[in-house]
Tab-separated table of C-alpha atoms and ligand atoms in Angstrom:
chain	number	residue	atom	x	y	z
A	77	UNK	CA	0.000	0.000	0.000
A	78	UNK	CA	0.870	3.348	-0.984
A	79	UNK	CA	0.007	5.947	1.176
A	80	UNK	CA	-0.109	9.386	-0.345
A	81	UNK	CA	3.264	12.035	0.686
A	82	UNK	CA	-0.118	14.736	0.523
A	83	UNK	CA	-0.625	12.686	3.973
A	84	UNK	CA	2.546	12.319	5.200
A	85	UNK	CA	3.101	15.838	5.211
A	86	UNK	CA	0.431	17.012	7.640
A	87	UNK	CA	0.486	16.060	11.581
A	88	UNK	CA	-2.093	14.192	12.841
A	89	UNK	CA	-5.251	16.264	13.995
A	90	UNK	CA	-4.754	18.202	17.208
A	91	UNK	CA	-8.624	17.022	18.810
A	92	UNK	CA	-7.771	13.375	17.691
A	93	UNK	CA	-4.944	13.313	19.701
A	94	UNK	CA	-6.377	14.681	22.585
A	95	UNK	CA	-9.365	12.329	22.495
A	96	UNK	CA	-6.765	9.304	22.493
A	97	UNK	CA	-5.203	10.881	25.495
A	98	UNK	CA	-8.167	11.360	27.332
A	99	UNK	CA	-9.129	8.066	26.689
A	100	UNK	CA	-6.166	6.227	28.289
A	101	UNK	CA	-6.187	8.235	31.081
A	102	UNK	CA	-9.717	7.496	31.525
A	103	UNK	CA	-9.167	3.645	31.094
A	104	UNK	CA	-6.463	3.692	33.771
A	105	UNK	CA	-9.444	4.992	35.837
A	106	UNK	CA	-7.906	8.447	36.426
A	107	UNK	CA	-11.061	11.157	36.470
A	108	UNK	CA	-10.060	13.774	33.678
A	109	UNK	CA	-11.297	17.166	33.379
A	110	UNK	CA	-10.738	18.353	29.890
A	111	UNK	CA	-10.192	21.807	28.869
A	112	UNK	CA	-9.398	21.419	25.481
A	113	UNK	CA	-11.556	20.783	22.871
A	114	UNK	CA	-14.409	23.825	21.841
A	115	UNK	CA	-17.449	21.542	21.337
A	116	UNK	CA	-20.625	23.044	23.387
A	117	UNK	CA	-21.218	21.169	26.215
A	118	UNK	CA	-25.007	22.469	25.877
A	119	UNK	CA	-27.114	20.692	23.035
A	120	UNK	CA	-28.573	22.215	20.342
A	121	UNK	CA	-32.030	24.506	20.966
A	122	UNK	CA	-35.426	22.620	21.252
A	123	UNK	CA	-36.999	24.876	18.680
A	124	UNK	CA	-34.266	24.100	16.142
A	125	UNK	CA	-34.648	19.974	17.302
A	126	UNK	CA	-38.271	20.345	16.502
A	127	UNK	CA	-37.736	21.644	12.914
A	128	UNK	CA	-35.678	18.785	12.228
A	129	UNK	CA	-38.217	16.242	13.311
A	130	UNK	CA	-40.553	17.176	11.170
A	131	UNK	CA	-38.762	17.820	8.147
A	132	UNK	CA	-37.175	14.943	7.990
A	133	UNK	CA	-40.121	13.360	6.447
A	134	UNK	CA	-40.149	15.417	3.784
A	135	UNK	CA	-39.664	12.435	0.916
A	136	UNK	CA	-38.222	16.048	-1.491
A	137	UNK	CA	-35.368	15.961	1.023
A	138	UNK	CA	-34.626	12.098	0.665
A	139	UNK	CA	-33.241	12.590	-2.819
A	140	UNK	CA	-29.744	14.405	-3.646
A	141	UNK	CA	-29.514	18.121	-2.338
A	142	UNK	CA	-28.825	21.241	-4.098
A	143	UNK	CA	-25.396	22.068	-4.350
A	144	UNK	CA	-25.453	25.444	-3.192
A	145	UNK	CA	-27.648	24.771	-0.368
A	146	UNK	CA	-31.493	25.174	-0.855
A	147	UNK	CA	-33.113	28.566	-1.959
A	148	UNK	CA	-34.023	28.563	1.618
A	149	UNK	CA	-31.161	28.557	3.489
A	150	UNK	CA	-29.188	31.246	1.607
A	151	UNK	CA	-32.182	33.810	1.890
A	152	UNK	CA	-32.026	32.985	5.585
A	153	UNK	CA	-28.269	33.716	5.663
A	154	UNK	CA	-28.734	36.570	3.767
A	155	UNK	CA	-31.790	38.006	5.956
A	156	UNK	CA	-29.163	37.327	8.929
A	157	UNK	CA	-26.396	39.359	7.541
A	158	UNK	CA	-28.652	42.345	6.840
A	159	UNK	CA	-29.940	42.311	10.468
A	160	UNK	CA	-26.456	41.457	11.929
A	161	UNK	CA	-24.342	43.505	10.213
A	162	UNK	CA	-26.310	45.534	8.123
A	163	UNK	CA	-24.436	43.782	4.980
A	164	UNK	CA	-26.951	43.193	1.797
A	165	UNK	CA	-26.334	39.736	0.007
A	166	UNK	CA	-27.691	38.508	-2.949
A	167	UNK	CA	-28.938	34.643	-2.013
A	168	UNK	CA	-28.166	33.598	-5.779
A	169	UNK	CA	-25.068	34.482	-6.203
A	170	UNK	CA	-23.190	35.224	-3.005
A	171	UNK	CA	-24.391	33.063	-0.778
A	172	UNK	CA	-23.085	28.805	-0.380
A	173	UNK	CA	-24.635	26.612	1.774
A	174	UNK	CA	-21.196	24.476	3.154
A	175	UNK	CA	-21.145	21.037	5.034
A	176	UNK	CA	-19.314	23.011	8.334
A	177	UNK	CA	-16.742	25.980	7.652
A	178	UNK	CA	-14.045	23.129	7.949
A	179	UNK	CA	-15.540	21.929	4.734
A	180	UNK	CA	-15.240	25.417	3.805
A	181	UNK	CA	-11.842	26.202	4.197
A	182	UNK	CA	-10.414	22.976	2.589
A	183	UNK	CA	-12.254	23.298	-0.721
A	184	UNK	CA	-11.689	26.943	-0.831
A	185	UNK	CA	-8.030	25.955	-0.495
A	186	UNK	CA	-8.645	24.343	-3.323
A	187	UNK	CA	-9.859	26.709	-5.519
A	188	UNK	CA	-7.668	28.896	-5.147
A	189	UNK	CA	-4.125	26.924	-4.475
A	190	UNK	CA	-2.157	25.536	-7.443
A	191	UNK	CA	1.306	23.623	-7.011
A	192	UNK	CA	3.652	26.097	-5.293
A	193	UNK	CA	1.329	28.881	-5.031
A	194	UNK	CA	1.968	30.774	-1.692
A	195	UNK	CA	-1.240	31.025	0.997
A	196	UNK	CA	-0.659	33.585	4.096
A	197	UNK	CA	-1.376	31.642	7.221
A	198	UNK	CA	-1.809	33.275	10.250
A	199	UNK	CA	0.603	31.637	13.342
A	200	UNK	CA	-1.082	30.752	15.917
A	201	UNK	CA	-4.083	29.680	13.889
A	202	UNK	CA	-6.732	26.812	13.225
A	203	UNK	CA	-4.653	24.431	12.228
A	204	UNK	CA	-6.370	23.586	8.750
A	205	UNK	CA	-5.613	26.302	6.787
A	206	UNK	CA	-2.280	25.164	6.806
A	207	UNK	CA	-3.315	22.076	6.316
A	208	UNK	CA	-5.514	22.794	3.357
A	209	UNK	CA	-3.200	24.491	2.276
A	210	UNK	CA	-0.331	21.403	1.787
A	211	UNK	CA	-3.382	19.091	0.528
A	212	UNK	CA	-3.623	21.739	-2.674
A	213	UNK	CA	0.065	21.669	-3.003
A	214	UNK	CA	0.569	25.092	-1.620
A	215	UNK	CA	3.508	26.386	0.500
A	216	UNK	CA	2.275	27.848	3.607
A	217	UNK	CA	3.491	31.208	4.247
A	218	UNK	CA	3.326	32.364	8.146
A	219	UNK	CA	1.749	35.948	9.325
A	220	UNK	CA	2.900	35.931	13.215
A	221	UNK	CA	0.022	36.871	15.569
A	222	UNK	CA	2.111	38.291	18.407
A	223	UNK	CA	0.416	39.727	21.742
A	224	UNK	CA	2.508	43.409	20.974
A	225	UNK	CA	-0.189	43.218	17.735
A	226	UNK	CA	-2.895	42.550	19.759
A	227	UNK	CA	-2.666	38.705	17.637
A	228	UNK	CA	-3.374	40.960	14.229
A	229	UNK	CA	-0.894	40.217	11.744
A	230	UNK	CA	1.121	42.855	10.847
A	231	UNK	CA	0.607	43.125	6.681
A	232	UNK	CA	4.133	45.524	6.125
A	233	UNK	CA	6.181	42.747	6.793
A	234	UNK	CA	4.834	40.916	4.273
A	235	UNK	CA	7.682	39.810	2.204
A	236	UNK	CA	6.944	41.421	-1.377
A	237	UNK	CA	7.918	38.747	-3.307
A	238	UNK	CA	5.841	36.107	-1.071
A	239	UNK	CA	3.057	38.253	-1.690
A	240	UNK	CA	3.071	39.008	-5.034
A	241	UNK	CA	3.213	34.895	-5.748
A	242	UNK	CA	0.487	34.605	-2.933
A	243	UNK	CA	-3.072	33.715	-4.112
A	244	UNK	CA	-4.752	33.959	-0.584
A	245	UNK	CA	-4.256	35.067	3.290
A	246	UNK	CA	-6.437	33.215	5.920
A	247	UNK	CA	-7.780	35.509	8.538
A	248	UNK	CA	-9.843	34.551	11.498
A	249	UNK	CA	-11.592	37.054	14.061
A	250	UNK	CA	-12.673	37.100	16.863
A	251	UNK	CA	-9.708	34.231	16.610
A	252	UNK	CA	-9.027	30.370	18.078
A	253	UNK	CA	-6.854	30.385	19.576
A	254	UNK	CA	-6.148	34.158	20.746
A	255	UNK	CA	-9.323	35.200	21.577
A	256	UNK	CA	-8.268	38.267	19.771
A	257	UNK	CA	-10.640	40.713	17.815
A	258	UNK	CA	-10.600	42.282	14.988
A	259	UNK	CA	-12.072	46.100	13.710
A	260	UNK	CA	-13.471	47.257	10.620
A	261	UNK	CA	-10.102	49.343	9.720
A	262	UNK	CA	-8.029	46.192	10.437
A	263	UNK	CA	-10.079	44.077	7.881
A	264	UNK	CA	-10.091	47.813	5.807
A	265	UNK	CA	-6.623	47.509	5.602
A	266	UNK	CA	-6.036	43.333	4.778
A	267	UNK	CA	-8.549	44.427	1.751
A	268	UNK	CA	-6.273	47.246	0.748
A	269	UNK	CA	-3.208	44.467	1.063
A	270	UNK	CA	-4.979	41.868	-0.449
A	271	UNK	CA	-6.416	43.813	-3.527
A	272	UNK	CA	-3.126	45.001	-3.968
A	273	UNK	CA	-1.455	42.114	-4.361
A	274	UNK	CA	-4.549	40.256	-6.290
A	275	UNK	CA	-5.137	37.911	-2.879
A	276	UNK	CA	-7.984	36.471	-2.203
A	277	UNK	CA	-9.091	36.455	1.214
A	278	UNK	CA	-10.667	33.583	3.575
A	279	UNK	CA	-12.443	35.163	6.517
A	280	UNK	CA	-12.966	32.387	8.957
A	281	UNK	CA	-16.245	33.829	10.521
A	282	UNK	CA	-17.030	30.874	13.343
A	283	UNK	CA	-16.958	33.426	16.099
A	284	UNK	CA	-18.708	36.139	14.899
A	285	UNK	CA	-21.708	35.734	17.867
A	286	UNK	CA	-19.693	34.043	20.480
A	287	UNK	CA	-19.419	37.499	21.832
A	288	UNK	CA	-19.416	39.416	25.158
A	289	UNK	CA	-21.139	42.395	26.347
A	290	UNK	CA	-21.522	45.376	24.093
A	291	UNK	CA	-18.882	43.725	21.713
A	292	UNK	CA	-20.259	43.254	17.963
A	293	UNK	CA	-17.636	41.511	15.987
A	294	UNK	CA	-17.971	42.970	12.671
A	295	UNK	CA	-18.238	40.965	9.081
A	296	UNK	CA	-15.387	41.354	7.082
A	297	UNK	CA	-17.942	42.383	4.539
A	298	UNK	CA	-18.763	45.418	5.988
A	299	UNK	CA	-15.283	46.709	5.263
A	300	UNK	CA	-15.364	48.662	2.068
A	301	UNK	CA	-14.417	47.015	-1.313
A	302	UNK	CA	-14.515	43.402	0.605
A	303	UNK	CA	-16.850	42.169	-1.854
A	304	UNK	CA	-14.179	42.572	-4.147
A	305	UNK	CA	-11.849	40.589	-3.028
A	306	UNK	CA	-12.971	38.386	0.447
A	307	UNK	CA	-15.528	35.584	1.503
A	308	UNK	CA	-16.483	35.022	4.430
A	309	UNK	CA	-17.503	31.790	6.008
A	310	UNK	CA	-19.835	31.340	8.642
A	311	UNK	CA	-20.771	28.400	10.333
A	312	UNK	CA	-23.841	27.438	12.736
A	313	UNK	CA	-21.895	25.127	14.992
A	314	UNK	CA	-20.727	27.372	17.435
A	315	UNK	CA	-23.381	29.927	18.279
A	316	UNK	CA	-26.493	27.334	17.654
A	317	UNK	CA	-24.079	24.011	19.434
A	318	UNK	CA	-24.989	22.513	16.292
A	319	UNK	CA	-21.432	20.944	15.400
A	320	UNK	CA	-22.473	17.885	15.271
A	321	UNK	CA	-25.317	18.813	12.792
A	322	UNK	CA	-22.502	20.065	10.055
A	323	UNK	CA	-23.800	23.464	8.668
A	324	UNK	CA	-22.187	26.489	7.812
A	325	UNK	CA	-21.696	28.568	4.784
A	326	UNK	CA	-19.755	31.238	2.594
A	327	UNK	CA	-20.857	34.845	1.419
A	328	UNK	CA	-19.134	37.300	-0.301
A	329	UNK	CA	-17.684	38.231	-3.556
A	330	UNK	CA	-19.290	36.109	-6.093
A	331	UNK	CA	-16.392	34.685	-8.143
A	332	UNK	CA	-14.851	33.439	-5.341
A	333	UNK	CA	-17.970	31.711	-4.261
A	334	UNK	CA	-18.196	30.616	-7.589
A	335	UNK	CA	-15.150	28.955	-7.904
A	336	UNK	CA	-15.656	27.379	-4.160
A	337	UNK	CA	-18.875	25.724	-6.232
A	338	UNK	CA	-16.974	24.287	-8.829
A	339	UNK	CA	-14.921	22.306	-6.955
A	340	UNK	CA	-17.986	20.969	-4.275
A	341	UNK	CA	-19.812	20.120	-7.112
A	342	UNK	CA	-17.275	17.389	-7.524
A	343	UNK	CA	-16.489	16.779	-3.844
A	344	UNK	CA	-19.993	16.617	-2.469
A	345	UNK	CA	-23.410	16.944	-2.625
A	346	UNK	CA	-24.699	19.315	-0.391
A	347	UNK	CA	-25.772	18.534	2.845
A	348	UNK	CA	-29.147	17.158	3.714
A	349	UNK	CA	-32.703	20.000	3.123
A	350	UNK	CA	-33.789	18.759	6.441
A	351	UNK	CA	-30.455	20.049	8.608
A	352	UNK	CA	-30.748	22.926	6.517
A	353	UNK	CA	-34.019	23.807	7.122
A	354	UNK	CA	-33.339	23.510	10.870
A	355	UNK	CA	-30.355	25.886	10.188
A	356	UNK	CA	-33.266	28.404	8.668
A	357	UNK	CA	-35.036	28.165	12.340
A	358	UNK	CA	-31.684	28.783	13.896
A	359	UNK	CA	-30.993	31.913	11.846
A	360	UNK	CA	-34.563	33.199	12.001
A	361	UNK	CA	-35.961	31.550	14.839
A	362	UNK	CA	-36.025	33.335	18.450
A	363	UNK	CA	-32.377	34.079	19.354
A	364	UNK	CA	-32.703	33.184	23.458
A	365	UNK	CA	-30.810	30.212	23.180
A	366	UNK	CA	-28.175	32.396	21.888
A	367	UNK	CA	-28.281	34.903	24.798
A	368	UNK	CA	-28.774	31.899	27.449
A	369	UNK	CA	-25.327	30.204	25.717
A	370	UNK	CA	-23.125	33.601	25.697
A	371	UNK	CA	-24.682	34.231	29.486
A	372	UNK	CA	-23.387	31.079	30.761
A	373	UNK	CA	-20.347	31.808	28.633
A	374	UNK	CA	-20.188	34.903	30.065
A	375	UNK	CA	-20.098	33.983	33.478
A	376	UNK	CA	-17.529	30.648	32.662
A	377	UNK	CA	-15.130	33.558	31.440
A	378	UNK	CA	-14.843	35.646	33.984
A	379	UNK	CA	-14.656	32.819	36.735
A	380	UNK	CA	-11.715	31.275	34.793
A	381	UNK	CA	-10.254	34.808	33.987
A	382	UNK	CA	-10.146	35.631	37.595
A	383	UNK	CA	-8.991	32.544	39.015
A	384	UNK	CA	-6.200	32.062	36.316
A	385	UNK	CA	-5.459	36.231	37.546
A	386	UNK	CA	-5.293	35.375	41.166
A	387	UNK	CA	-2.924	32.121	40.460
A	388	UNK	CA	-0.484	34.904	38.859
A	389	UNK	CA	-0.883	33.982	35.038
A	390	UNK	CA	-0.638	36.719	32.645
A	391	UNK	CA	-4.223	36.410	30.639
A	392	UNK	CA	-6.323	38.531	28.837
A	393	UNK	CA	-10.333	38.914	29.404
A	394	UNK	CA	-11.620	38.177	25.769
A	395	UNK	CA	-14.286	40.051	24.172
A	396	UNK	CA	-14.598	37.099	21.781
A	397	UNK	CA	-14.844	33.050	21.303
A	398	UNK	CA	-14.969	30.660	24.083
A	399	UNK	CA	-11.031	30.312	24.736
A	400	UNK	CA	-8.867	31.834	27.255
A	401	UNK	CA	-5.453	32.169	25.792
A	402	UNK	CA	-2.539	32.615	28.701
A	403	UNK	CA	1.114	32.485	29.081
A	404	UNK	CA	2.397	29.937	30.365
A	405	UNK	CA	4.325	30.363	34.034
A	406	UNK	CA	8.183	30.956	33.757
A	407	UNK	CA	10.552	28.241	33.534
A	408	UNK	CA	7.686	26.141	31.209
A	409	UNK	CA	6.992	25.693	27.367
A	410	UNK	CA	3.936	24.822	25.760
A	411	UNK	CA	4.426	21.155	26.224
A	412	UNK	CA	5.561	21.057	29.081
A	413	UNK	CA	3.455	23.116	30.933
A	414	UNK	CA	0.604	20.934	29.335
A	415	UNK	CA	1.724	17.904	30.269
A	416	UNK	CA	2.500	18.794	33.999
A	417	UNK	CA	-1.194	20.082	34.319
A	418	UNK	CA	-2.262	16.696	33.233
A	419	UNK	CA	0.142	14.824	35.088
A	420	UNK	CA	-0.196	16.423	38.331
A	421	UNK	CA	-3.974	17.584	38.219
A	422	UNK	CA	-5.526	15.449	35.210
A	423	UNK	CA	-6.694	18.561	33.976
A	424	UNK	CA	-6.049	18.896	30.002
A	425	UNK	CA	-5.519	22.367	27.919
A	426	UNK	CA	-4.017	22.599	24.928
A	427	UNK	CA	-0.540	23.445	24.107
A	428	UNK	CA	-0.260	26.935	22.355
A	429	UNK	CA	2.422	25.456	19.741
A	430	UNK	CA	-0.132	23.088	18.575
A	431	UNK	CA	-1.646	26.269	16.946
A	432	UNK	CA	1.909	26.675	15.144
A	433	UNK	CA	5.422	28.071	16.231
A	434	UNK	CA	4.541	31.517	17.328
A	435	UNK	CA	2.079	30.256	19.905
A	436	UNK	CA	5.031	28.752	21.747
A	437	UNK	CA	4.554	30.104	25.335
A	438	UNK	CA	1.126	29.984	25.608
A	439	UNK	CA	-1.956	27.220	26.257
A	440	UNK	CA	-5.918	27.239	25.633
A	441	UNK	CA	-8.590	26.651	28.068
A	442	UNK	CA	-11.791	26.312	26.236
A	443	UNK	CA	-14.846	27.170	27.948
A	444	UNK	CA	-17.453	24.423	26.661
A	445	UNK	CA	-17.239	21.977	29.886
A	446	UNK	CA	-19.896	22.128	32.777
A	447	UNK	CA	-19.548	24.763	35.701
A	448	UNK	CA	-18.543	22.442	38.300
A	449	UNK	CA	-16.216	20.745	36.041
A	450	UNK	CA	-14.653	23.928	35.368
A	451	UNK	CA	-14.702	24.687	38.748
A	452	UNK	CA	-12.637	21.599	39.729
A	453	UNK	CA	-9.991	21.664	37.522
A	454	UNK	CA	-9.232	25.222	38.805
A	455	UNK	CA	-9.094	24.253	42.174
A	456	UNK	CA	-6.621	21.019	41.177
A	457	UNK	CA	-4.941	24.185	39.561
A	458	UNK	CA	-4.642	26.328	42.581
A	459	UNK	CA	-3.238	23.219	44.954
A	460	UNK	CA	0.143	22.800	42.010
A	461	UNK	CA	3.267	24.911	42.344
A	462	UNK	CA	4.106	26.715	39.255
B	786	PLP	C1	-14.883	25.346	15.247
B	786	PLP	C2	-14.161	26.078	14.187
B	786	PLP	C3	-14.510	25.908	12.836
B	786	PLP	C4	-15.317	24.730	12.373
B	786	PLP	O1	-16.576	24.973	12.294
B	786	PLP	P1	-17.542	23.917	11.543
B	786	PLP	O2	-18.523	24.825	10.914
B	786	PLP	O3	-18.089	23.069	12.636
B	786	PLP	O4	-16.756	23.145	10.551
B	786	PLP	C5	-13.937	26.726	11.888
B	786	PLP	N1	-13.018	27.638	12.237
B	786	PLP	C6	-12.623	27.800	13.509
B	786	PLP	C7	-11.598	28.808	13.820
B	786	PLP	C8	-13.178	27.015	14.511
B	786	PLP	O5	-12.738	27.140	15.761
């Protein structure tokens, strides 16, 4: 058997990994309190549940899909984005219905990467846009994300040559793993970059409601002469705890979304009317569930914000996602800091240099496990020496 060097060249998948930890730790009978992984603990909303039961008798919805997601769907997207960010879509022509943003990313990676074209990757980042990225044949090209930034990348030192031969930069705000946001004049001025340098860009858009306060992440699209040049991909997973459901989509500039088509329409077949009619209820539906999740959210994040504080760990209240990025204590790295929290308190985050290189120094603590779980594994925290 040949396996293909398109494989060999990626590392395994960062949540895989941590499942088969968890799970030998949990064989040898040891109770572990996982941090890591940003799956809602909470399930998806009744009224969205409901939906689902009854469309999935629809016998219409028992044949093959539409590709682009049904008519349905992408006016619900598009009645979204001109509520939440006052952004007008047409549903024809700018809006995708995707299978999950992951989905979204890869085949978009694919549309746009040839053999040796360069992609700008932010570092720390999700890890598959890089990935994507080597499946298409592309060489990654890294953007640090460093904390003097604020985790923006900084676009003048872009090397000119990279970016001339780059086809398109990855961006992701309110980010995993930073927490970091993003304004309109930052995505303002990756447009002016990217249009400058003919780049298209990916706006990974998972965040955009896991959001605190008064904070209103804004859509890339909102920045003027995006629609030029960006898409942005949304996905219901996060917001609706629907990842298990697999819906999400892309909007923007219609070429682009164009393109994205041409290669699902050989990849896939759109995923099932019935999920995405349930995805229409999320969207349009009452929004409580949402303000209930980002409440208990809310009130996870400033627990573990304070605690982590008071245990002397330099750490950042975020105005975005569910992850608390921090430092790690002096005299640790990334791994090792990891592993002694697991080791000594069976409490697992995740390594910042599993983001990349420049996330050296730093770990996650995702904010999707119960209260009391939460609760525990910061006072297993508090009894360890660091
Ligand atoms: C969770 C996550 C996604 C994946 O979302 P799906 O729609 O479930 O595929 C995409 N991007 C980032 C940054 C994420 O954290």
């Amino acid at each position: 058997m040949k396996i293909s060097e398109r494989i060999k060249k990626v590392p395994p998948y960062i949540s895989a990994e941590i499942d088969k930890k968890v799970a030998d730790l949990t064989k040898k009978g040891i109770d572990v309190i996982t941090l890591a992984i940003g799956d809602p603990d909470i399930p998806t909303p009744e009224n969205i549940i409901k939906v689902m039961e009854r469309e999935i008798h629809n016998p219409a919805y028992h044949r093959y899909p539409a590709y682009e997601g049904s008519y349905e769907f992408r006016c619900a997207v598009a009645r979204y984005y001109s509520k939440r960010f006052e952004v007008e879509l047409d549903p024809d022509t700018e809006v995708m219905a995707l299978i999950g943003s992951k989905e979204g990313i890869v085949n978009t990676a694919y549309a746009f990467i040839d053999e040796d074209d360069y992609a700008l990757i932010p570092d720390p980042a999700y890890p598959v846009y890089k990935t994507a990225t080597l499946f298409a044949g592309g060489i990654p090209y890294t953007m640090p994300l460093l904390k003097e930034n604020k985790f923006l990348p900084d676009f003048t030192k872009v090397d000119k040559d990279i970016a001339e031969k780059a086809t398109i930069m990855f961006l992701c705000y309110p980010n995993n793993p930073t927490s970091a946001v993003a304004n309109k004049e930052f995505f303002e001025e990756a447009i002016e970059f990217a249009k400058k340098y003919d780049i298209v860009i990916c706006h990974d858009s998972a965040y955009a409601d896991i959001i605190y306060e008064d904070y209103k992440a804004p859509s890339i699209l909102s920045a003027k002469g995006a629609k030029e040049t960006a898409i942005e991909l949304g996905s219901l997973s996060k917001p609706y705890r629907m990842t298990g459901w697999r819906i999400g989509y892309a909007v923007g500039n219609k070429d682009i979304i164009k393109a994205l088509g041409r290669i699902k329409t050989n990849v896939d077949s759109g995923q099932f009317t019935a999920i995405q009619s349930a995805a229409v209820e999320a969207l349009s539906g009452p929004q409580d569930s949402v303000e209930e999740f980002r409440r208990i959210l809310t009130k996870r994040r400033n627990f573990v914000f304070e605690a982590l504080k008071d245990m002397g760990f330099d750490v950042e209240l975020p105005q975005g996602t569910f992850y608390i990025w921090a430092s790690v204590p002096k005299g640790y790295i990334s791994a090792s800091f990891a592993e002694y929290l697991v080791d000594k308190a069976a409490v697992v985050v995740i390594p910042g240099n599993a983001y990349g290189e420049y996330g050296e120094g730093f770990f996650r603590i995702s904010l999707t496990t119960p209260d009391d779980r939460i609760d525990e594994a910061l006072s297993r925290m508090r009894k360890l020496k660091f």
